[in-house]
Coordinates of C-alpha atoms in Angstrom, one line a residue:
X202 CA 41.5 146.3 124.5
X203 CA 40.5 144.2 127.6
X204 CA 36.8 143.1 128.6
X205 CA 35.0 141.2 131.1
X206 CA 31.4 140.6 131.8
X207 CA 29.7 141.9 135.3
X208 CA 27.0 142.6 137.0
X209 CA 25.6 145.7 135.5
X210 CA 26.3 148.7 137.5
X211 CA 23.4 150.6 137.1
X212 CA 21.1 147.1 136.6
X213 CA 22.3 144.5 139.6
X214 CA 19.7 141.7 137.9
X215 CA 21.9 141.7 135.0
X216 CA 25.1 140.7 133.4
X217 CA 26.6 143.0 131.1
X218 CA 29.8 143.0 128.9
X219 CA 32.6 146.1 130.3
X220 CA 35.1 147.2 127.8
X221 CA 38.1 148.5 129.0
X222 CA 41.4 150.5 127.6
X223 CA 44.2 148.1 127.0
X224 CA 47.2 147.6 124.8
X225 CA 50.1 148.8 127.0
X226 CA 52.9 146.0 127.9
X227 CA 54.0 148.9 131.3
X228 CA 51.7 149.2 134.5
X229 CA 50.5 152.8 133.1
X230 CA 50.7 155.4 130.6
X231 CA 53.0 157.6 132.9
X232 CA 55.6 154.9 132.4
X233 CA 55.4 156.4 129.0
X234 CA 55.1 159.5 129.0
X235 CA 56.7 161.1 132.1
X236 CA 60.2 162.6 131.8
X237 CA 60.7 160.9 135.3
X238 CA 64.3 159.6 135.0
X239 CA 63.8 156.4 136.9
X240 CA 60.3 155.8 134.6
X241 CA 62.5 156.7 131.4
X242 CA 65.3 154.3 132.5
X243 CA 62.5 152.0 132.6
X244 CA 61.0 152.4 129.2
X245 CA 65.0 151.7 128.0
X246 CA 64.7 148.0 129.4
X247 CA 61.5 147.8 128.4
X248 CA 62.5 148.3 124.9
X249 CA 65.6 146.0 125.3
X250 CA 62.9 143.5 127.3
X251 CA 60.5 143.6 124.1
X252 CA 63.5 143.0 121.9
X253 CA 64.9 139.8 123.5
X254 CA 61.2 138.7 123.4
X255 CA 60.8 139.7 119.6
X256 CA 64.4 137.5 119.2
X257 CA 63.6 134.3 121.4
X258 CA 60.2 134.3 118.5
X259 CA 62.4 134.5 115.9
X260 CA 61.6 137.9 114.7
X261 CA 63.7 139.2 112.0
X262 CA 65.2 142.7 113.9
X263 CA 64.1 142.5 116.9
X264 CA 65.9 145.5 118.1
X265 CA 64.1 147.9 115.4
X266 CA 60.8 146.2 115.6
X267 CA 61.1 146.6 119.4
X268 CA 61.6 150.3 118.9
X269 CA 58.3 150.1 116.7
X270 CA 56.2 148.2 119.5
X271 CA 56.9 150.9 121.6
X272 CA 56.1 153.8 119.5
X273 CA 52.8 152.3 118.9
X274 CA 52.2 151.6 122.6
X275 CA 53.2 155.1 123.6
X276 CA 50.5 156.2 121.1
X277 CA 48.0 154.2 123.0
X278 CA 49.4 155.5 126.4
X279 CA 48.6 158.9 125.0
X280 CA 45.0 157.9 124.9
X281 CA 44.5 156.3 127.8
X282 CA 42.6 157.9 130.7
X283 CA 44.5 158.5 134.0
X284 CA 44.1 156.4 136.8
X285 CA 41.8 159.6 138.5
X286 CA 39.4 158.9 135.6
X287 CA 39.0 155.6 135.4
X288 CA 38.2 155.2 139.2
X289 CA 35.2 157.8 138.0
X290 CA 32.1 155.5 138.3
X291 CA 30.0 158.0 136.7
X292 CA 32.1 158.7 133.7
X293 CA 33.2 155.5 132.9
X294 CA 29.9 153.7 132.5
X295 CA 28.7 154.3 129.0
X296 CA 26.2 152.5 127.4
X297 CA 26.6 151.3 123.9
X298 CA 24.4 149.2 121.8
X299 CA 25.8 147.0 119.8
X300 CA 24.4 148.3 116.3
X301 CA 26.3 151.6 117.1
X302 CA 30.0 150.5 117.8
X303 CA 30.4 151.0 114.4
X304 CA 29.8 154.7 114.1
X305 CA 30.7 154.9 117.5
X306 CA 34.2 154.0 116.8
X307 CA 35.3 153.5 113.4
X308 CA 38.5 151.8 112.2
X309 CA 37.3 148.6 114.6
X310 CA 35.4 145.5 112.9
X311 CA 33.1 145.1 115.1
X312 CA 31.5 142.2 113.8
X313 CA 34.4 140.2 113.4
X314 CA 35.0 141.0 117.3
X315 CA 31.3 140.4 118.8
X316 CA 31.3 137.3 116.3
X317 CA 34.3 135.6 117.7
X318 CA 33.5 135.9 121.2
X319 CA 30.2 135.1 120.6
X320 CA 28.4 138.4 122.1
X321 CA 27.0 139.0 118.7
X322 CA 23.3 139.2 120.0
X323 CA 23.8 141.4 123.1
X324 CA 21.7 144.1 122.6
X325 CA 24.3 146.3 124.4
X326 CA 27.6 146.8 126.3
X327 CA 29.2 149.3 129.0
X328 CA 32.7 151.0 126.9
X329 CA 34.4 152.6 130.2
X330 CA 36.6 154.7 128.5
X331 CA 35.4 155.7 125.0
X332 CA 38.0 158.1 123.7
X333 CA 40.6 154.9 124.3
X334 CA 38.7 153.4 121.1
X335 CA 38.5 156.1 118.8
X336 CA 42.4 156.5 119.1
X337 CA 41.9 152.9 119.1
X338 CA 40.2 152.9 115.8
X339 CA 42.6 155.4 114.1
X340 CA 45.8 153.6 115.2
X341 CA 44.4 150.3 113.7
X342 CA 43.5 152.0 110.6
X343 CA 46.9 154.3 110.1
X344 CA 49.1 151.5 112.0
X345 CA 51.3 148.7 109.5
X346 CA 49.9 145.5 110.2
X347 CA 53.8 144.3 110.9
X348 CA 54.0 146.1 113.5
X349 CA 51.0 145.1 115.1
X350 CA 52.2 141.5 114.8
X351 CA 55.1 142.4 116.6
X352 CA 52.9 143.9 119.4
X353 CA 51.1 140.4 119.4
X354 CA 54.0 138.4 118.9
X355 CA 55.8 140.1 122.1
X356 CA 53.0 140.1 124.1
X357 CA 52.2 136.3 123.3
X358 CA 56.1 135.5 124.2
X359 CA 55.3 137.9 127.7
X360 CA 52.4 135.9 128.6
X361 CA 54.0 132.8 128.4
X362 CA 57.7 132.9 129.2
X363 CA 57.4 131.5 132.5
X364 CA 56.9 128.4 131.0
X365 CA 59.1 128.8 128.1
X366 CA 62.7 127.3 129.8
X367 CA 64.9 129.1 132.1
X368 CA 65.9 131.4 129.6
X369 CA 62.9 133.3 129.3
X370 CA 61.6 132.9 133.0
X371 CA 64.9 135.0 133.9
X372 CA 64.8 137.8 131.2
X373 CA 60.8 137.8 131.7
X374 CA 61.7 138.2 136.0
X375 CA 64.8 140.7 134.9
X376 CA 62.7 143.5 133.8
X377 CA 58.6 142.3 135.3
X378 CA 60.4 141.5 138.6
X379 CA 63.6 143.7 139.0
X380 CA 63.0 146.3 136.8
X381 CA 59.4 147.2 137.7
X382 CA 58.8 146.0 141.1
X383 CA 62.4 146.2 142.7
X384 CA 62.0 142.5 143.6
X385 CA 65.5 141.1 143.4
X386 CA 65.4 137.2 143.4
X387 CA 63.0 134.7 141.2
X388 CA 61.4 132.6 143.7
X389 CA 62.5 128.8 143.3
X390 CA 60.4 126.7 140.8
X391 CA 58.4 124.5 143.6
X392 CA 57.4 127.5 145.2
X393 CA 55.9 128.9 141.6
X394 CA 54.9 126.1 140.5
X395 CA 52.5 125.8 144.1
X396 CA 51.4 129.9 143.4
X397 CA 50.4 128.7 139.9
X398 CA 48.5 125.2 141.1
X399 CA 46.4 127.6 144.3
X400 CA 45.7 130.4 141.6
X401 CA 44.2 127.8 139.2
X402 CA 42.4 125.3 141.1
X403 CA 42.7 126.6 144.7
X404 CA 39.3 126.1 145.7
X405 CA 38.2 122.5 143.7
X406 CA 41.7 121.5 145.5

């Protein structure tokens, strides 16, 4: 799941923690779940993408636990909302105090979550899309924990394999690039290495 805290839509004065759908490694949940051949050829190097990321962590077979990352991701695309709903403004702000998540959505600790990010005495926060985290809830609870350690482990690889040698920069650029936005050459280091310094520290620079 993602989050961020805001201005409170329906209270400008305040600042208020937004939950939001998350878990998916693809830009949507059509990329899937659509029988679009281009989005299924997709979802094969994904799967091969996830695997050379499971193998450069040292994962023990990467190719089957890749296969078992994106079963459990396609489980969360199925809950996710569609892009239609989540631009609802309406529909997606739902109140939640925090002594409710619990029954709210089960299968979640809660505690251990507002704890460690130190939101714990919030009296409330805005869940945009709450049927996201009952499936949520249920996939923790049904859901090996191996195989959400591969989701983290790949994920953790993702985020960092820019800056993980020239290995990983190109397989992370093959299918994040190429694959997904038809891009078809890495930009040279200087010039990423100047898009990283401006997005960073563009405006104390």
């Amino acid at each position: 799941m993602l989050g961020g805290v805001e201005g409170d839509a329906q209270d400008p004065t305040q600042s208020v923690l937004y939950l939001f759908q998350g878990g998916l490694g693809m830009p949507d949940r059509e990329y899937y779940l659509s029988n679009d051949p281009k989005l299924v050829t997709v979802r094969g190097k994904y799967r091969a993408y996830l695997a050379a990321l499971l193998e450069a962590a040292g994962v023990a077979n990467p190719t089957a636990e890749a296969a078992g990352v994106l079963a459990l991701e396609t489980t969360l695309a199925r809950a996710h909302w569609t892009q239609v709903e989540s631009r609802d403004v309406v529909k997606t702000y739902n109140r939640v105090p925090m002594k409710d998540l619990a029954t709210r959505f089960p299968g979640i600790d809660w505690a251990a979550w507002t704890t460690a990010l130190g939101v714990q005495a919030a009296p409330h926060l805005i869940v945009s899309q709450p049927s996201f985290f009952v499936a949520l809830g249920r996939a923790i609870e049904t859901t090996p924990l191996a195989r959400w350690k591969a989701h983290l482990t790949a994920h953790t690889v993702d985020r960092f394999a820019p800056y993980l040698g020239t290995a990983l920069v190109n397989t992370r650029f093959a299918f994040r690039g190429t694959a997904l936005q038809g891009i078809q050459s890495l930009q040279p280091r200087w010039k990423r290495a100047i898009a990283n310094l401006d997005a960073a520290l563009g405006e104390p620079l």
